[in-house]
PDB file of C-alpha atoms in Angstrom:
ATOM      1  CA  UNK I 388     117.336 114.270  72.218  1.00  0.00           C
ATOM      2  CA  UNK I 389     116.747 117.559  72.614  1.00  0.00           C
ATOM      3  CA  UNK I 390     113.422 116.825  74.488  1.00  0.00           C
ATOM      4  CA  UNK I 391     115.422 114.150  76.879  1.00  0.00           C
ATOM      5  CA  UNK I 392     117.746 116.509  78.006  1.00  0.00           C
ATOM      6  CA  UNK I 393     115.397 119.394  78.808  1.00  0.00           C
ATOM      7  CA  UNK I 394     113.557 116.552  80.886  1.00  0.00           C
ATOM      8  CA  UNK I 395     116.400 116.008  82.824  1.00  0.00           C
ATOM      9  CA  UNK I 396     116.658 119.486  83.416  1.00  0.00           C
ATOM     10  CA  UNK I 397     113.143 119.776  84.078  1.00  0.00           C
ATOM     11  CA  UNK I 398     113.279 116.270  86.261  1.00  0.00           C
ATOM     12  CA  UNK I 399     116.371 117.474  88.646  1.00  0.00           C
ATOM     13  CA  UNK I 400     114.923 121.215  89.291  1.00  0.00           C
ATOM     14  CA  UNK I 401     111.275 119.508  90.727  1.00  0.00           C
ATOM     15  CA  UNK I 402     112.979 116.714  91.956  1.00  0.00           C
ATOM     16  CA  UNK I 403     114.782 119.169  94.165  1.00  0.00           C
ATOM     17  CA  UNK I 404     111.838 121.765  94.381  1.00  0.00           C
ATOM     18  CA  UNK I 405     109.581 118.721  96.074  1.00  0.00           C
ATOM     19  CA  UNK I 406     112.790 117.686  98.691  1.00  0.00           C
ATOM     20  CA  UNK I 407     112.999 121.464  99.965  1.00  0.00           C
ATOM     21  CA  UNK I 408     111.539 122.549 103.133  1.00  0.00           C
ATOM     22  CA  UNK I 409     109.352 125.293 101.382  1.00  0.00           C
ATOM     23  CA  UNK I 410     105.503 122.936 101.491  1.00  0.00           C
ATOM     24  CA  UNK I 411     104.073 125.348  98.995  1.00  0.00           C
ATOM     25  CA  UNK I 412     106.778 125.083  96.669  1.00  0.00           C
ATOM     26  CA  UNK I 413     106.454 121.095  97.239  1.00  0.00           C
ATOM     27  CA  UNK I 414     103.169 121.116  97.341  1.00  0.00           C
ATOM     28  CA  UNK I 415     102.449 122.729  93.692  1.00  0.00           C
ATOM     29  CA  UNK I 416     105.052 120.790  92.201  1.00  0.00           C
ATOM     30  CA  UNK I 417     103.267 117.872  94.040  1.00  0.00           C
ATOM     31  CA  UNK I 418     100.199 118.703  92.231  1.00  0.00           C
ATOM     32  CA  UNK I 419     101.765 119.512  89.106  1.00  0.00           C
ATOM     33  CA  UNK I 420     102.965 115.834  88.598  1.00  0.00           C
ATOM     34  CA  UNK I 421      99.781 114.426  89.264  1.00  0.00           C
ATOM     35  CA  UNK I 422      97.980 116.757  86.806  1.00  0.00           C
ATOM     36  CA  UNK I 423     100.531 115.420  84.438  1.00  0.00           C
ATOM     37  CA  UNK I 424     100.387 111.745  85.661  1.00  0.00           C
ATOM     38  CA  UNK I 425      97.157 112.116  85.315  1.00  0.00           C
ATOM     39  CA  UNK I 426      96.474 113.170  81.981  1.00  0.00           C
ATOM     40  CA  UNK I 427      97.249 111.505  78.677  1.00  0.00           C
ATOM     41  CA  UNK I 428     101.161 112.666  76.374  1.00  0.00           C
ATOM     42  CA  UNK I 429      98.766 113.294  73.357  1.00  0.00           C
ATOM     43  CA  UNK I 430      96.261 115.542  75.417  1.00  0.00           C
ATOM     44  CA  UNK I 431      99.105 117.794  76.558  1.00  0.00           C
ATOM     45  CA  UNK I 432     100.624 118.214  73.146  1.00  0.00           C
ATOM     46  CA  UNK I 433      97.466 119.521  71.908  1.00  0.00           C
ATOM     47  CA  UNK I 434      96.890 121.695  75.105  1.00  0.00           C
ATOM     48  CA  UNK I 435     100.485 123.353  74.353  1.00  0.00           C
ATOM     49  CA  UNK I 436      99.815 123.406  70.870  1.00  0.00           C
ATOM     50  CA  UNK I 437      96.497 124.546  70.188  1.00  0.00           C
ATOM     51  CA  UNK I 438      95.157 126.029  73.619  1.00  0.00           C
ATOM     52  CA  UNK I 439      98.236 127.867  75.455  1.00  0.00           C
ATOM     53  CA  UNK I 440      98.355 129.780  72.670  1.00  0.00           C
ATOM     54  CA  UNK I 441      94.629 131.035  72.478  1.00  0.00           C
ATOM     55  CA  UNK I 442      94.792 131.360  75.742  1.00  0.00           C
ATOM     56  CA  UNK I 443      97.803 133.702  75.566  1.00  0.00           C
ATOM     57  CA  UNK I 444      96.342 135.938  72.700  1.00  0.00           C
ATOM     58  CA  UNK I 445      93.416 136.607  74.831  1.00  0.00           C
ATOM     59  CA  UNK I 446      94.808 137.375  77.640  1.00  0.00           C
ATOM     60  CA  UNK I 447      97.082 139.845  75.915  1.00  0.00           C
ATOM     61  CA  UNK I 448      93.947 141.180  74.132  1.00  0.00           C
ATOM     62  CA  UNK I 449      92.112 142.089  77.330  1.00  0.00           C
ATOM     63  CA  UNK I 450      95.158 144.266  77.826  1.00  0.00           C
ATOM     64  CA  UNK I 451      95.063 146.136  74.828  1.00  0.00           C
ATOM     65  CA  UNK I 452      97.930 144.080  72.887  1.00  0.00           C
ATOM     66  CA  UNK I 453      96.779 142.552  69.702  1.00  0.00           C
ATOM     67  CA  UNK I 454      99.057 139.223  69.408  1.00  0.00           C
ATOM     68  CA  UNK I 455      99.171 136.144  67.325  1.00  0.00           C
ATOM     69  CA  UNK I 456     101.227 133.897  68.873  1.00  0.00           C
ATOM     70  CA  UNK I 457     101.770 130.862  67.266  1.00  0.00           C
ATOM     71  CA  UNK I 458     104.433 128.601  68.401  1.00  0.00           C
ATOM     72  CA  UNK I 459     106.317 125.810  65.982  1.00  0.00           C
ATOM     73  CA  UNK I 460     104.940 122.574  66.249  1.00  0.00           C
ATOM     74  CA  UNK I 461     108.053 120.756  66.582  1.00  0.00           C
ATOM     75  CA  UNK I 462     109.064 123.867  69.708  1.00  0.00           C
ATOM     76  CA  UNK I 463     105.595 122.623  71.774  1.00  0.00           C
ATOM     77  CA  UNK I 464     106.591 119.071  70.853  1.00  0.00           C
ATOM     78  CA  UNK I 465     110.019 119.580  72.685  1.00  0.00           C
ATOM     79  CA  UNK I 466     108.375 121.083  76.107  1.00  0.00           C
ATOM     80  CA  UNK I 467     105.443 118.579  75.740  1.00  0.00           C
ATOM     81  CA  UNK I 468     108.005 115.865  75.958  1.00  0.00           C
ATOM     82  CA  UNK I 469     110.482 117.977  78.403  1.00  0.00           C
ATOM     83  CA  UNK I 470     107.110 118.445  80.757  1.00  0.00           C
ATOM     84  CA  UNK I 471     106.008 115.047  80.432  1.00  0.00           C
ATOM     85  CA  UNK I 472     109.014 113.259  80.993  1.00  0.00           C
ATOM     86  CA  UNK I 473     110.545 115.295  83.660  1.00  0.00           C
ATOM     87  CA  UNK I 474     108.223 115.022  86.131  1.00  0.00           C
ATOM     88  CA  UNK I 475     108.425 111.301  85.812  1.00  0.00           C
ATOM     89  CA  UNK I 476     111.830 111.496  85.983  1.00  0.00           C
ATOM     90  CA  UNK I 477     111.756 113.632  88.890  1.00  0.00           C
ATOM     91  CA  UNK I 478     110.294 111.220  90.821  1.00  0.00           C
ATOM     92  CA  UNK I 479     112.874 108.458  89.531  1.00  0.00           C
ATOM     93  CA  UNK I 480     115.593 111.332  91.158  1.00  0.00           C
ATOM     94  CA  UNK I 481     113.361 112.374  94.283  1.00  0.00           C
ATOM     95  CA  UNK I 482     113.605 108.478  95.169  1.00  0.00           C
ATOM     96  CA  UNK I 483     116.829 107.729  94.748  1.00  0.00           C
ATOM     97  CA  UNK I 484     117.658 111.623  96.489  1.00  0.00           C
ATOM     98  CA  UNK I 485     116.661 109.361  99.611  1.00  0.00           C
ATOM     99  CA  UNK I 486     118.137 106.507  99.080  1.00  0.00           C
ATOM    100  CA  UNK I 487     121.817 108.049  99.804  1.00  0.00           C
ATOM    101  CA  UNK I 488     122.708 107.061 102.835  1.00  0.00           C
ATOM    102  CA  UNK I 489     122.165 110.019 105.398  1.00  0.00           C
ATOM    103  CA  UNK I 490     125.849 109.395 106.438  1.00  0.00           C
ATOM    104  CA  UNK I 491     126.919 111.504 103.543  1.00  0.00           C
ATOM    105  CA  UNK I 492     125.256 114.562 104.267  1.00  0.00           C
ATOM    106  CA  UNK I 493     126.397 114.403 107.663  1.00  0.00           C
ATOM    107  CA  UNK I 494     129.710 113.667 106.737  1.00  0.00           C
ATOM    108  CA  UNK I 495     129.695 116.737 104.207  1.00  0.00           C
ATOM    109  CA  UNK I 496     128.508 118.993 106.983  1.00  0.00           C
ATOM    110  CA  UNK I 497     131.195 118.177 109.080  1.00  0.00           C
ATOM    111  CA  UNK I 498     133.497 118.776 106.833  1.00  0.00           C
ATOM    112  CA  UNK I 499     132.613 122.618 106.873  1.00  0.00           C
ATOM    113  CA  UNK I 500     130.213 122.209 103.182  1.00  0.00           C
ATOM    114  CA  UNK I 501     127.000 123.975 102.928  1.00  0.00           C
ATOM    115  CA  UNK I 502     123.654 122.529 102.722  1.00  0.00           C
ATOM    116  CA  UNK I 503     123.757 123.614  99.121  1.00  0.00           C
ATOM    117  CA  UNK I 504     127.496 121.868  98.266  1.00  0.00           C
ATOM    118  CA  UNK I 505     126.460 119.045 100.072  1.00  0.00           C
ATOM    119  CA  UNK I 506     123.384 118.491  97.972  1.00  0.00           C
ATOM    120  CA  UNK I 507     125.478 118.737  94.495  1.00  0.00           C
ATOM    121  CA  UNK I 508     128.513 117.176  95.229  1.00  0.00           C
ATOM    122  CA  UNK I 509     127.745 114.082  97.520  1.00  0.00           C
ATOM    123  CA  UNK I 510     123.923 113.409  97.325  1.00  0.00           C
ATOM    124  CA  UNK I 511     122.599 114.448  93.353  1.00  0.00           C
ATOM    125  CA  UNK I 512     126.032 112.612  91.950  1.00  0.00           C
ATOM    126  CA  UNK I 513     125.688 109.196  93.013  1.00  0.00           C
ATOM    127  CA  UNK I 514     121.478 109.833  93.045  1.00  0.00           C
ATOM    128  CA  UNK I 515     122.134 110.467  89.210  1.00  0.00           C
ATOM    129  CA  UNK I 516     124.648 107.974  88.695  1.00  0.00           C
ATOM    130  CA  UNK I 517     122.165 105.286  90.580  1.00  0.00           C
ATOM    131  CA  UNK I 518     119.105 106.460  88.130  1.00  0.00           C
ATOM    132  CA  UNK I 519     120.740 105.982  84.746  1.00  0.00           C
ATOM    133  CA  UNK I 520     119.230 102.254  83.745  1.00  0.00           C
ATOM    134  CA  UNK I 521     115.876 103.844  84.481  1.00  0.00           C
ATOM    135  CA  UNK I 522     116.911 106.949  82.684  1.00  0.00           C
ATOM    136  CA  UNK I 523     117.671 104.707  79.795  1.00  0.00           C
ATOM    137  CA  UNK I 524     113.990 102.852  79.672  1.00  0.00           C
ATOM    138  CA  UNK I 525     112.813 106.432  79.724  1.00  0.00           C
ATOM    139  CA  UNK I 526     114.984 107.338  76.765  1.00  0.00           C
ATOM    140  CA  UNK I 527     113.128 104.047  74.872  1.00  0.00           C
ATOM    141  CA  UNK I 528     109.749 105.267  75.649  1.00  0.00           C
ATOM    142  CA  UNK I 529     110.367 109.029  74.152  1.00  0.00           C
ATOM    143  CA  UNK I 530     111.728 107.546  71.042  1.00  0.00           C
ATOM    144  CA  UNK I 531     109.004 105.345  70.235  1.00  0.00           C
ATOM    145  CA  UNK I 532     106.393 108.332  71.610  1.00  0.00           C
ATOM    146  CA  UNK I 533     107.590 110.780  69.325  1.00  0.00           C
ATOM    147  CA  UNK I 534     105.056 109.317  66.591  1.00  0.00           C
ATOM    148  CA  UNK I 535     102.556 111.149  68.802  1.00  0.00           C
ATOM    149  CA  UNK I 536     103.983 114.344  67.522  1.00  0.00           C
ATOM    150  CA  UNK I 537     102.873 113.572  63.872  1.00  0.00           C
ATOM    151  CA  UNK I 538      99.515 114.804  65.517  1.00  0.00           C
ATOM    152  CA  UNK I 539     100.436 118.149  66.235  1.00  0.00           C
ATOM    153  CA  UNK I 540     101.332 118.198  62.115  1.00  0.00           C
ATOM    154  CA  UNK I 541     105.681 117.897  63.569  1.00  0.00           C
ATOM    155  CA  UNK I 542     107.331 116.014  60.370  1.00  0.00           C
ATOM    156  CA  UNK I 543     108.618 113.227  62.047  1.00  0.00           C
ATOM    157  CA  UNK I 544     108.701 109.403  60.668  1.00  0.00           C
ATOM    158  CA  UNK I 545     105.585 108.783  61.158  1.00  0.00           C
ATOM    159  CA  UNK I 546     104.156 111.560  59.392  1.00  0.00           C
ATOM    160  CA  UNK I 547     106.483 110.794  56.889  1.00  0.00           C
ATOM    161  CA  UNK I 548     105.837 107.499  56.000  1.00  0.00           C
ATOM    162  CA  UNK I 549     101.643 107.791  55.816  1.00  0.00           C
ATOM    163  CA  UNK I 550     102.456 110.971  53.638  1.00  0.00           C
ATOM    164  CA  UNK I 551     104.844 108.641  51.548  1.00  0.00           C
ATOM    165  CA  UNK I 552     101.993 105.493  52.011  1.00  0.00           C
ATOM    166  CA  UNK I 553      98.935 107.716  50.509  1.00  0.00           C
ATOM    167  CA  UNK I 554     101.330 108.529  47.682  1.00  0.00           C
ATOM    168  CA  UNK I 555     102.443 105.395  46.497  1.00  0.00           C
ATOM    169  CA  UNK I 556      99.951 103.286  47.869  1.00  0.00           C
ATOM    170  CA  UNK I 557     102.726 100.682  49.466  1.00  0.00           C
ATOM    171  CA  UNK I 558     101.100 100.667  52.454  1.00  0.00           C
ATOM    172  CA  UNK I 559     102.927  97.257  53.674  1.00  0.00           C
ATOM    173  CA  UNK I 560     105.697  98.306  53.031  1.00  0.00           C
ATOM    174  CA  UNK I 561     106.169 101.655  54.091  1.00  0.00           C
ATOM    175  CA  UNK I 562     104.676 101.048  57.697  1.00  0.00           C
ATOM    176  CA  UNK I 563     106.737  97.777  57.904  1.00  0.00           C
ATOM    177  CA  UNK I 564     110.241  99.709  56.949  1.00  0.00           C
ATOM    178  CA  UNK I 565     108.369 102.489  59.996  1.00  0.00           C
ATOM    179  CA  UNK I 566     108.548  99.985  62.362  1.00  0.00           C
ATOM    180  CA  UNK I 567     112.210  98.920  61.813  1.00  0.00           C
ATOM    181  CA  UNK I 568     113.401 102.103  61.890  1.00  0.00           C
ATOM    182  CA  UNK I 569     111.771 102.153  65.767  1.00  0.00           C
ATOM    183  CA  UNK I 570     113.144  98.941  66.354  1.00  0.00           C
ATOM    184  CA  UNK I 571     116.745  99.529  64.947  1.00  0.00           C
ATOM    185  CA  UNK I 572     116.323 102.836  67.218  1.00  0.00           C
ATOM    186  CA  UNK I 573     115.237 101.795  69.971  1.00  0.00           C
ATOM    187  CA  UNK I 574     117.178  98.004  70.505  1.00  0.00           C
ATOM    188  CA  UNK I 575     120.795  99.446  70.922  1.00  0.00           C
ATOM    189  CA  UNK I 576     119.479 101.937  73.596  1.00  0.00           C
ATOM    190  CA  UNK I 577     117.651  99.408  75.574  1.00  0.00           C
ATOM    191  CA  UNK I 578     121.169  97.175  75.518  1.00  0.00           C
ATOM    192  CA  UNK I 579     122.920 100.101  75.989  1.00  0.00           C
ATOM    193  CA  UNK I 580     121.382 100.443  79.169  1.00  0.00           C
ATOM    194  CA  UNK I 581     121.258  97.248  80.355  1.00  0.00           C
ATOM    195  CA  UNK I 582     125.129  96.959  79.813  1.00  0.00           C
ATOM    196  CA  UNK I 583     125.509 100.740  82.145  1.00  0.00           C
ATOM    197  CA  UNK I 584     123.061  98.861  84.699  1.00  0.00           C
ATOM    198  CA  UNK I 585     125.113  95.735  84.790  1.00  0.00           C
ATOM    199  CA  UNK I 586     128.680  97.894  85.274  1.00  0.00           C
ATOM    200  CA  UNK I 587     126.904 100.382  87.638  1.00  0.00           C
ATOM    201  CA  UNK I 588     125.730  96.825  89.765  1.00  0.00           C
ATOM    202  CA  UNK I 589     129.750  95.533  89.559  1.00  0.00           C
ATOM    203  CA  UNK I 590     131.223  99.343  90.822  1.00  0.00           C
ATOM    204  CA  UNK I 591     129.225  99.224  93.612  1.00  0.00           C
TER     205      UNK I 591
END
């Protein structure tokens, strides 16, 4: 959860970095979500894992500082996932930024409201509110996708239940009760989200 959230975080600050007027701001966030897009979850949980931090220590040797940084799996496995997600997400928000109708902004800066206060309290709301059933397939994905962290050594269930399998040899078992688990997980979320979807379609 704690990865979801610091996507959405990550997913509202470049959805509204790529809407401003600033092009190189846009433009490197632009490019940042298609070197993410482009590249593959497990690929960037190794790069945060194992390369950052070489990268890091030798840079900070060059300047005279011996360091060995060394981050906690489970930390890179959180901003792997935050990174990931969010700029997915950000484009889920970016789209549905321009959906609102443009009568609202107007309407806001009539009213004597900022560009700012117009952007958080009558465009990102019902943007937000408009993007939760897509939030919620997102929220499926990263729960069955955290098995990609048992590859960065993170002891999560998948880790878990090969360590458990090579030690008592029920193999069957072990992955069947694995899969379950995802299942049990992951079913109440999808029809969790399909019931918001279905009372966000009625409100409107």
């Amino acid at each position: 959860m704690a990865g979801f959230t610091l996507a959405l975080v990550v997913a509202l600050v470049i959805a509204i970095g790529r809407l401003s007027k600033n092009r190189l701001l846009s433009g490197f966030l632009g490019i940042t979500i298609e070197l993410v897009r482009g590249t593959p979850l497990l690929v960037q949980l190794f790069y945060i894992y194992f390369v950052i931090p070489i990268l890091l220590n030798g840079l900070l040797s060059i300047f005279g500082f011996q360091a060995n940084i060394k981050p906690e799996a489970a930390t890179c496995g959180i901003i792997g996932f935050a990174l990931n997600y969010g700029c997915y997400m950000s484009e889920v928000i970016r789209s549905a930024i321009l959906a609102i109708d443009p009568g609202q902004r107007e309407a806001g800066l009539a009213l004597g409201f900022s560009e700012r206060k117009v952007l958080f309290h009558f465009i990102i709301p019902p943007a937000l509110r408009n993007s939760i059933p897509v939030f919620g397939n997102y929220l499926v994905m990263l729960i069955k996708d955290t098995s990609l962290l048992a590859m960065i050594s993170v002891q999560e269930l998948l880790l878990r239940t090969k360590t458990y399998a090579s030690q008592t040899f029920l193999t069957v078992e072990a992955y069947t009760i694995l899969a379950l688990v995802y299942l049990l997980l992951s079913i109440p979320l999808s029809q969790l989200s399909k019931i918001v979807e279905r009372r966000l379609k009625r409100s409107r």
